[in-house]
Amino acid sequence: MGEKPAILVTGGAGYIGSHAALALLDAGWPVVVLDNLVTGFRWAVPDGAVFVEGDIADSSLVGGLIDAHEIAAIMHFAGSVVVPESVENPLKYYDNNTARSRTLVATAIAHQVRHFIFSSTAAVYGIPDTIPASESMPTDPINPYGRSKLMTEWMLRDTAAAHPMNYCALRYFNVAGADPAGRSGQSTAGATHLIKVAVEAALGKRDGVAIFGTDYDTPDGTGVRDYIHVSDLAAAHIDALEKLIAKPNDSHILNCGYGRGFSVLEVLDSVDRMAGSQISRTMEPRRAGDPDALTADNRLILGTLPWRPEHDDLDGIVRDALAWEKSLGEKA
Ligand code: UDP
């Protein structure tokens, strides 16, 4: 085995991108992080990665990086991720997630990058007819965020058919937790995601948690989601990278989830258990566009990659999220 080639990680100063950069470095891959630091943090870029501040749509910058570092693959995490914001400001999402991704893909093709891994989302399924959701089901996103990501999936599909590049689109379910070694975690302020909100409440950074809907068609009436530990998700990217390199003619679209769900109440109970305190809970109406339950059919990723979940434990996800949240408090 020769030296491993370098990987360009866009959005590597962000939550999931920084965990992927850590996993790549841990596995011996040289990493170049490109991030515009609009939502990412310079300190989140792991030691050992080359860091470049800039935009994915800056073709001369990106093309120069690809050539200078002989980039073999791009892992593309950079983008906008807040669903309600995508409803308020759809063109921002079609710009950051679709148009700028198009420019990045074009630069990759122009500079002979052979492999592309894309952060997609379970939001492409919208409100699925049946769960668990499988990759063969029709996609029908119900918000601009999901549509902005789905269009990039389509671009990659068509581009891979026409050019010598293969790709893997990973459809993330509900990503949560933090690096178990405490090297990174979810740091952006103003979080809306349940586990992040709940650990902030447990640590007194907010008054409590609003439960958005208690009349769903689920066992306890609250929404059910498939929470995946960010380190398992990062590991899936490494396996996808190795698969793309080993089989350059094959591309993949793979769900990333554990195939089981927890309700909002189960999550809050876990946070109470792990924090050793009780978060104050309020009942609120349903949030627009929330499905009752969304879980992943993960048979395809299990059959395609050697990937196996290693952190499939709600209490463990919450414990790591709490530990990170505490360390953020100490940083502030
Ligand atoms: N949720 C909640 N209170 C919050 C945030 C989320 O009750 O403060 C619920 C939400 O309605 C959904 C689940 O928690 O059932 C997960 O929501 P989140 O925003 O974390 O992720 P989504 O599944 O919407 O991407």
CSV table of C-alpha atoms and ligand atoms in Angstrom, one decimal:
chain,number,residue,atom,x,y,z
A,1,MET,CA,0.0,0.0,0.0
A,2,GLY,CA,1.3,3.4,-1.0
A,3,GLU,CA,0.7,6.7,0.7
A,4,LYS,CA,-2.9,7.7,0.9
A,5,PRO,CA,-3.9,10.7,-1.4
A,6,ALA,CA,-5.3,13.9,0.0
A,7,ILE,CA,-9.0,14.5,0.5
A,8,LEU,CA,-10.7,17.9,0.2
A,9,VAL,CA,-13.2,18.4,2.9
A,10,THR,CA,-15.6,21.3,2.3
A,11,GLY,CA,-17.3,22.5,5.4
A,12,GLY,CA,-14.6,20.9,7.5
A,13,ALA,CA,-15.0,23.6,10.2
A,14,GLY,CA,-18.6,22.6,10.7
A,15,TYR,CA,-20.3,20.0,12.9
A,16,ILE,CA,-20.3,16.9,10.6
A,17,GLY,CA,-17.4,18.0,8.4
A,18,SER,CA,-15.0,18.4,11.4
A,19,HIS,CA,-15.9,14.9,12.6
A,20,ALA,CA,-15.2,13.5,9.1
A,21,ALA,CA,-11.9,15.3,9.0
A,22,LEU,CA,-10.9,13.8,12.3
A,23,ALA,CA,-11.9,10.3,11.1
A,24,LEU,CA,-9.9,10.8,7.9
A,25,LEU,CA,-6.8,11.9,9.8
A,26,ASP,CA,-7.2,9.0,12.3
A,27,ALA,CA,-7.2,6.7,9.3
A,28,GLY,CA,-4.1,8.2,7.8
A,29,TRP,CA,-5.7,10.3,5.0
A,30,PRO,CA,-4.1,13.8,4.4
A,31,VAL,CA,-6.9,16.4,4.7
A,32,VAL,CA,-7.4,19.8,3.2
A,33,VAL,CA,-10.3,21.7,4.8
A,34,LEU,CA,-12.0,24.4,2.8
A,35,ASP,CA,-14.5,26.5,4.8
A,36,ASN,CA,-15.8,30.1,4.6
A,37,LEU,CA,-16.3,30.2,8.4
A,38,VAL,CA,-19.8,31.6,8.0
A,39,THR,CA,-21.2,29.0,10.4
A,40,GLY,CA,-18.0,27.0,11.0
A,41,PHE,CA,-15.2,27.6,13.5
A,42,ARG,CA,-11.5,27.9,12.8
A,43,TRP,CA,-10.8,26.0,16.1
A,44,ALA,CA,-13.0,23.1,14.9
A,45,VAL,CA,-10.6,22.2,12.1
A,46,PRO,CA,-8.5,19.4,13.5
A,47,ASP,CA,-4.8,19.7,14.0
A,48,GLY,CA,-3.1,18.0,11.2
A,49,ALA,CA,-5.5,19.3,8.5
A,50,VAL,CA,-4.4,22.0,6.1
A,51,PHE,CA,-6.9,24.8,6.5
A,52,VAL,CA,-8.0,27.2,3.7
A,53,GLU,CA,-10.6,29.9,4.3
A,54,GLY,CA,-12.6,30.4,1.2
A,55,ASP,CA,-15.7,29.5,-0.8
A,56,ILE,CA,-16.6,26.4,-2.7
A,57,ALA,CA,-17.7,28.5,-5.6
A,58,ASP,CA,-14.3,30.2,-6.0
A,59,SER,CA,-13.2,28.0,-8.9
A,60,SER,CA,-9.7,29.3,-9.1
A,61,LEU,CA,-9.1,28.8,-5.4
A,62,VAL,CA,-10.6,25.3,-5.4
A,63,GLY,CA,-8.9,24.3,-8.7
A,64,GLY,CA,-5.6,25.5,-7.3
A,65,LEU,CA,-6.1,23.5,-4.2
A,66,ILE,CA,-7.0,20.3,-6.1
A,67,ASP,CA,-3.9,20.6,-8.2
A,68,ALA,CA,-1.5,21.6,-5.4
A,69,HIS,CA,-2.6,18.8,-3.1
A,70,GLU,CA,-3.3,16.2,-5.8
A,71,ILE,CA,-6.8,15.8,-4.3
A,72,ALA,CA,-8.2,12.4,-5.0
A,73,ALA,CA,-11.7,12.9,-3.7
A,74,ILE,CA,-14.0,15.6,-2.4
A,75,MET,CA,-16.2,15.2,0.7
A,76,HIS,CA,-18.7,18.0,0.4
A,77,PHE,CA,-20.2,19.1,3.7
A,78,ALA,CA,-20.4,22.9,3.1
A,79,GLY,CA,-23.9,24.2,2.9
A,80,SER,CA,-26.9,25.6,4.8
A,81,VAL,CA,-28.8,23.3,7.0
A,82,VAL,CA,-31.7,25.0,8.8
A,83,VAL,CA,-35.0,23.9,7.5
A,84,PRO,CA,-37.2,26.8,8.7
A,85,GLU,CA,-34.6,29.3,7.3
A,86,SER,CA,-34.9,27.5,4.0
A,87,VAL,CA,-38.6,28.3,3.9
A,88,GLU,CA,-38.0,32.0,4.8
A,89,ASN,CA,-35.1,32.4,2.4
A,90,PRO,CA,-35.2,29.7,-0.3
A,91,LEU,CA,-32.9,31.4,-2.7
A,92,LYS,CA,-30.1,31.2,-0.1
A,93,TYR,CA,-30.5,27.5,-0.1
A,94,TYR,CA,-30.7,27.2,-3.8
A,95,ASP,CA,-27.5,29.2,-3.9
A,96,ASN,CA,-25.4,27.6,-1.1
A,97,ASN,CA,-26.6,24.0,-1.6
A,98,THR,CA,-27.4,23.8,-5.3
A,99,ALA,CA,-25.8,26.6,-7.4
A,100,ARG,CA,-22.5,26.6,-5.4
A,101,SER,CA,-22.4,22.8,-5.4
A,102,ARG,CA,-22.7,22.9,-9.2
A,103,THR,CA,-19.7,25.1,-9.4
A,104,LEU,CA,-17.8,22.8,-7.1
A,105,VAL,CA,-18.7,19.8,-9.1
A,106,ALA,CA,-17.7,21.6,-12.3
A,107,THR,CA,-14.3,22.4,-10.8
A,108,ALA,CA,-13.9,18.9,-9.6
A,109,ILE,CA,-14.5,17.6,-13.2
A,110,ALA,CA,-12.2,20.2,-14.7
A,111,HIS,CA,-9.4,19.2,-12.4
A,112,GLN,CA,-9.9,15.4,-12.8
A,113,VAL,CA,-11.2,14.6,-9.3
A,114,ARG,CA,-12.4,11.1,-9.6
A,115,HIS,CA,-14.6,10.7,-6.5
A,116,PHE,CA,-17.2,12.8,-4.8
A,117,ILE,CA,-19.0,12.3,-1.5
A,118,PHE,CA,-22.0,14.4,-0.8
A,119,SER,CA,-23.9,15.2,2.4
A,120,SER,CA,-27.5,14.6,1.5
A,121,THR,CA,-30.4,14.3,3.8
A,122,ALA,CA,-33.5,12.2,4.8
A,123,ALA,CA,-35.4,15.4,4.0
A,124,VAL,CA,-35.4,14.3,0.4
A,125,TYR,CA,-38.1,11.8,1.4
A,126,GLY,CA,-40.5,14.5,2.7
A,127,ILE,CA,-43.3,12.7,4.5
A,128,PRO,CA,-42.8,9.1,3.5
A,129,ASP,CA,-45.7,6.8,2.8
A,130,THR,CA,-44.1,4.0,4.7
A,131,ILE,CA,-41.2,3.8,7.2
A,132,PRO,CA,-38.5,2.8,7.4
A,133,ALA,CA,-37.7,4.9,4.3
A,134,SER,CA,-35.6,3.2,1.7
A,135,GLU,CA,-33.5,4.6,-1.1
A,136,SER,CA,-35.7,3.1,-3.7
A,137,MET,CA,-38.8,5.0,-2.5
A,138,PRO,CA,-39.8,8.1,-4.4
A,139,THR,CA,-38.2,11.3,-3.2
A,140,ASP,CA,-40.7,14.2,-2.5
A,141,PRO,CA,-39.1,16.8,-0.3
A,142,ILE,CA,-41.5,19.2,1.4
A,143,ASN,CA,-39.1,22.2,2.0
A,144,PRO,CA,-36.5,24.2,0.0
A,145,TYR,CA,-33.7,22.6,2.1
A,146,GLY,CA,-34.6,19.1,1.0
A,147,ARG,CA,-35.1,20.2,-2.6
A,148,SER,CA,-31.8,22.1,-2.7
A,149,LYS,CA,-30.0,18.9,-1.6
A,150,LEU,CA,-32.0,16.6,-4.0
A,151,MET,CA,-31.1,18.7,-7.0
A,152,THR,CA,-27.5,18.3,-6.1
A,153,GLU,CA,-28.0,14.5,-5.9
A,154,TRP,CA,-29.4,14.7,-9.5
A,155,MET,CA,-26.5,16.8,-10.7
A,156,LEU,CA,-24.1,14.3,-9.4
A,157,ARG,CA,-26.0,11.4,-11.0
A,158,ASP,CA,-26.0,13.1,-14.4
A,159,THR,CA,-22.4,14.2,-14.1
A,160,ALA,CA,-21.1,10.8,-13.0
A,161,ALA,CA,-22.9,9.3,-16.1
A,162,ALA,CA,-21.1,11.7,-18.4
A,163,HIS,CA,-17.6,12.1,-16.8
A,164,PRO,CA,-15.0,9.9,-15.2
A,165,MET,CA,-16.2,10.6,-11.7
A,166,ASN,CA,-18.2,8.4,-9.3
A,167,TYR,CA,-20.1,9.6,-6.3
A,168,CYS,CA,-21.8,8.6,-3.1
A,169,ALA,CA,-24.7,10.6,-1.7
A,170,LEU,CA,-25.2,9.9,1.9
A,171,ARG,CA,-28.7,10.7,3.2
A,172,TYR,CA,-28.3,11.6,6.8
A,173,PHE,CA,-31.1,11.0,9.3
A,174,ASN,CA,-31.0,12.8,12.6
A,175,VAL,CA,-27.3,13.4,13.4
A,176,ALA,CA,-26.5,14.0,17.1
A,177,GLY,CA,-23.8,13.4,19.7
A,178,ALA,CA,-20.1,14.5,19.6
A,179,ASP,CA,-16.7,13.0,19.2
A,180,PRO,CA,-16.3,10.6,22.2
A,181,ALA,CA,-12.8,11.9,22.7
A,182,GLY,CA,-14.1,15.4,23.1
A,183,ARG,CA,-12.3,16.8,20.1
A,184,SER,CA,-15.4,18.3,18.3
A,185,GLY,CA,-19.1,18.6,18.6
A,186,GLN,CA,-22.1,20.7,17.6
A,187,SER,CA,-21.1,24.3,18.4
A,188,THR,CA,-23.3,26.7,16.3
A,189,ALA,CA,-25.5,28.9,18.4
A,190,GLY,CA,-29.3,29.1,18.0
A,191,ALA,CA,-29.7,25.3,17.5
A,192,THR,CA,-33.1,23.9,16.7
A,193,HIS,CA,-32.3,20.2,16.8
A,194,LEU,CA,-33.9,18.3,19.6
A,195,ILE,CA,-30.8,16.7,21.3
A,196,LYS,CA,-28.8,19.9,21.1
A,197,VAL,CA,-31.7,21.9,22.5
A,198,ALA,CA,-32.3,19.4,25.3
A,199,VAL,CA,-28.6,19.3,26.4
A,200,GLU,CA,-28.5,23.1,26.4
A,201,ALA,CA,-31.6,23.0,28.6
A,202,ALA,CA,-30.1,20.4,30.9
A,203,LEU,CA,-27.1,22.7,31.4
A,204,GLY,CA,-29.2,25.7,32.2
A,205,LYS,CA,-28.5,27.5,28.9
A,206,ARG,CA,-32.2,27.6,28.1
A,207,ASP,CA,-35.3,27.5,30.3
A,208,GLY,CA,-36.6,24.2,29.0
A,209,VAL,CA,-37.7,22.3,25.9
A,210,ALA,CA,-40.9,22.7,23.9
A,211,ILE,CA,-42.4,19.5,22.7
A,212,PHE,CA,-43.7,20.2,19.2
A,213,GLY,CA,-46.8,18.0,19.1
A,214,THR,CA,-48.2,15.3,21.3
A,215,ASP,CA,-50.9,14.0,19.0
A,216,TYR,CA,-48.8,12.2,16.4
A,217,ASP,CA,-49.6,8.7,15.3
A,218,THR,CA,-46.8,7.2,17.3
A,219,PRO,CA,-46.7,5.1,20.5
A,220,ASP,CA,-46.5,8.1,22.9
A,221,GLY,CA,-47.9,10.7,20.6
A,222,THR,CA,-44.6,12.6,20.0
A,223,GLY,CA,-42.4,12.6,16.9
A,224,VAL,CA,-40.1,9.6,16.3
A,225,ARG,CA,-36.7,10.0,14.6
A,226,ASP,CA,-33.7,7.9,13.8
A,227,TYR,CA,-30.8,9.5,15.7
A,228,ILE,CA,-27.4,8.6,14.5
A,229,HIS,CA,-24.1,9.3,16.3
A,230,VAL,CA,-22.0,11.8,14.4
A,231,SER,CA,-18.9,9.5,14.8
A,232,ASP,CA,-20.7,6.6,13.1
A,233,LEU,CA,-21.8,9.0,10.4
A,234,ALA,CA,-18.2,10.1,9.9
A,235,ALA,CA,-17.0,6.5,9.7
A,236,ALA,CA,-19.6,5.9,6.9
A,237,HIS,CA,-17.8,8.6,4.9
A,238,ILE,CA,-14.5,6.8,5.2
A,239,ASP,CA,-16.0,3.5,4.0
A,240,ALA,CA,-17.8,5.2,1.2
A,241,LEU,CA,-14.5,6.8,0.1
A,242,GLU,CA,-12.7,3.5,0.0
A,243,LYS,CA,-15.6,1.9,-1.9
A,244,LEU,CA,-15.6,4.7,-4.5
A,245,ILE,CA,-11.9,4.2,-5.0
A,246,ALA,CA,-12.1,0.4,-5.2
A,247,LYS,CA,-15.0,0.4,-7.7
A,248,PRO,CA,-14.6,3.5,-9.8
A,249,ASN,CA,-17.6,2.7,-12.1
A,250,ASP,CA,-20.1,2.5,-9.3
A,251,SER,CA,-22.0,5.3,-7.6
A,252,HIS,CA,-24.2,5.0,-4.5
A,253,ILE,CA,-27.0,6.7,-2.7
A,254,LEU,CA,-27.2,5.4,0.9
A,255,ASN,CA,-29.3,6.1,3.9
A,256,CYS,CA,-27.3,6.8,7.1
A,257,GLY,CA,-29.4,5.8,10.1
A,258,TYR,CA,-29.7,2.9,12.5
A,259,GLY,CA,-33.1,1.8,11.4
A,260,ARG,CA,-34.9,2.4,14.7
A,261,GLY,CA,-36.5,5.5,16.2
A,262,PHE,CA,-36.9,7.3,19.5
A,263,SER,CA,-39.7,9.6,20.4
A,264,VAL,CA,-39.2,13.1,21.7
A,265,LEU,CA,-40.2,11.9,25.2
A,266,GLU,CA,-37.7,9.0,25.0
A,267,VAL,CA,-35.0,11.5,24.1
A,268,LEU,CA,-35.9,13.9,26.9
A,269,ASP,CA,-36.0,11.0,29.4
A,270,SER,CA,-32.5,10.0,28.2
A,271,VAL,CA,-31.2,13.5,28.7
A,272,ASP,CA,-32.7,13.7,32.2
A,273,ARG,CA,-31.1,10.3,33.0
A,274,MET,CA,-27.7,11.2,31.7
A,275,ALA,CA,-27.7,14.8,33.2
A,276,GLY,CA,-29.1,13.6,36.5
A,277,SER,CA,-31.7,16.4,36.5
A,278,GLN,CA,-35.1,17.1,35.0
A,279,ILE,CA,-35.5,19.5,32.1
A,280,SER,CA,-38.7,21.5,32.2
A,281,ARG,CA,-41.0,20.5,29.4
A,282,THR,CA,-43.8,22.4,27.7
A,283,MET,CA,-46.3,21.1,25.2
A,284,GLU,CA,-46.6,23.1,22.0
A,285,PRO,CA,-48.5,22.6,18.8
A,286,ARG,CA,-47.0,20.6,15.9
A,287,ARG,CA,-44.3,22.3,13.9
A,288,ALA,CA,-45.3,22.7,10.3
A,289,GLY,CA,-44.0,20.0,8.0
A,290,ASP,CA,-42.9,17.5,10.7
A,291,PRO,CA,-43.7,13.9,9.8
A,292,ASP,CA,-45.0,11.6,12.6
A,293,ALA,CA,-42.0,9.2,12.3
A,294,LEU,CA,-39.0,9.0,10.1
A,295,THR,CA,-36.5,6.1,10.3
A,296,ALA,CA,-34.0,4.7,7.9
A,297,ASP,CA,-34.1,1.4,6.1
A,298,ASN,CA,-30.3,0.9,6.4
A,299,ARG,CA,-30.0,-2.5,4.6
A,300,LEU,CA,-28.4,-0.9,1.5
A,301,ILE,CA,-25.5,0.7,3.4
A,302,LEU,CA,-25.0,-2.4,5.5
A,303,GLY,CA,-24.9,-4.5,2.3
A,304,THR,CA,-22.7,-2.0,0.3
A,305,LEU,CA,-20.1,-0.9,2.8
A,306,PRO,CA,-18.3,-2.7,5.7
A,307,TRP,CA,-19.8,0.1,7.9
A,308,ARG,CA,-21.4,-1.2,11.1
A,309,PRO,CA,-22.8,1.1,13.8
A,310,GLU,CA,-20.6,1.4,16.8
A,311,HIS,CA,-22.4,4.1,18.8
A,312,ASP,CA,-26.0,2.9,18.4
A,313,ASP,CA,-27.1,3.8,21.9
A,314,LEU,CA,-29.3,6.7,22.7
A,315,ASP,CA,-27.8,7.3,26.2
A,316,GLY,CA,-24.4,7.2,24.7
A,317,ILE,CA,-25.3,9.8,22.0
A,318,VAL,CA,-26.8,12.0,24.7
A,319,ARG,CA,-23.8,11.5,27.1
A,320,ASP,CA,-21.4,12.6,24.3
A,321,ALA,CA,-23.6,15.6,23.4
A,322,LEU,CA,-23.7,16.6,27.1
A,323,ALA,CA,-20.0,16.3,27.6
A,324,TRP,CA,-19.4,18.5,24.5
A,325,GLU,CA,-22.0,21.0,25.6
A,326,LYS,CA,-20.2,21.3,29.0
A,327,SER,CA,-16.8,21.8,27.4
A,328,LEU,CA,-18.4,24.6,25.1
A,329,GLY,CA,-19.6,26.3,28.3
A,330,GLU,CA,-16.0,26.3,29.6
A,331,LYS,CA,-14.7,27.7,26.3
A,332,ALA,CA,-17.2,30.6,26.4
B,1,UDP,N1,-38.6,18.7,18.5
B,1,UDP,C1,-39.3,19.1,19.6
B,1,UDP,N2,-38.8,20.2,20.3
B,1,UDP,C2,-37.6,20.9,19.8
B,1,UDP,C3,-37.0,20.4,18.7
B,1,UDP,C4,-37.5,19.3,18.0
B,1,UDP,O1,-40.3,18.6,20.1
B,1,UDP,O2,-37.2,21.9,20.4
B,1,UDP,C5,-39.1,17.4,17.8
B,1,UDP,C6,-39.5,17.6,16.4
B,1,UDP,O3,-40.9,18.0,16.3
B,1,UDP,C7,-39.3,16.2,15.8
B,1,UDP,C8,-38.0,15.8,16.6
B,1,UDP,O4,-38.0,16.5,17.8
B,1,UDP,O5,-40.3,15.3,16.1
B,1,UDP,C9,-36.7,16.0,15.9
B,1,UDP,O6,-36.7,17.3,15.4
B,1,UDP,P1,-35.3,18.0,14.9
B,1,UDP,O7,-35.6,19.4,14.7
B,1,UDP,O8,-34.2,17.7,15.9
B,1,UDP,O9,-34.9,17.3,13.6
B,1,UDP,P2,-35.8,17.0,12.2
B,1,UDP,O10,-36.3,15.6,12.3
B,1,UDP,O11,-36.9,18.0,12.2
B,1,UDP,O12,-34.8,17.2,11.2
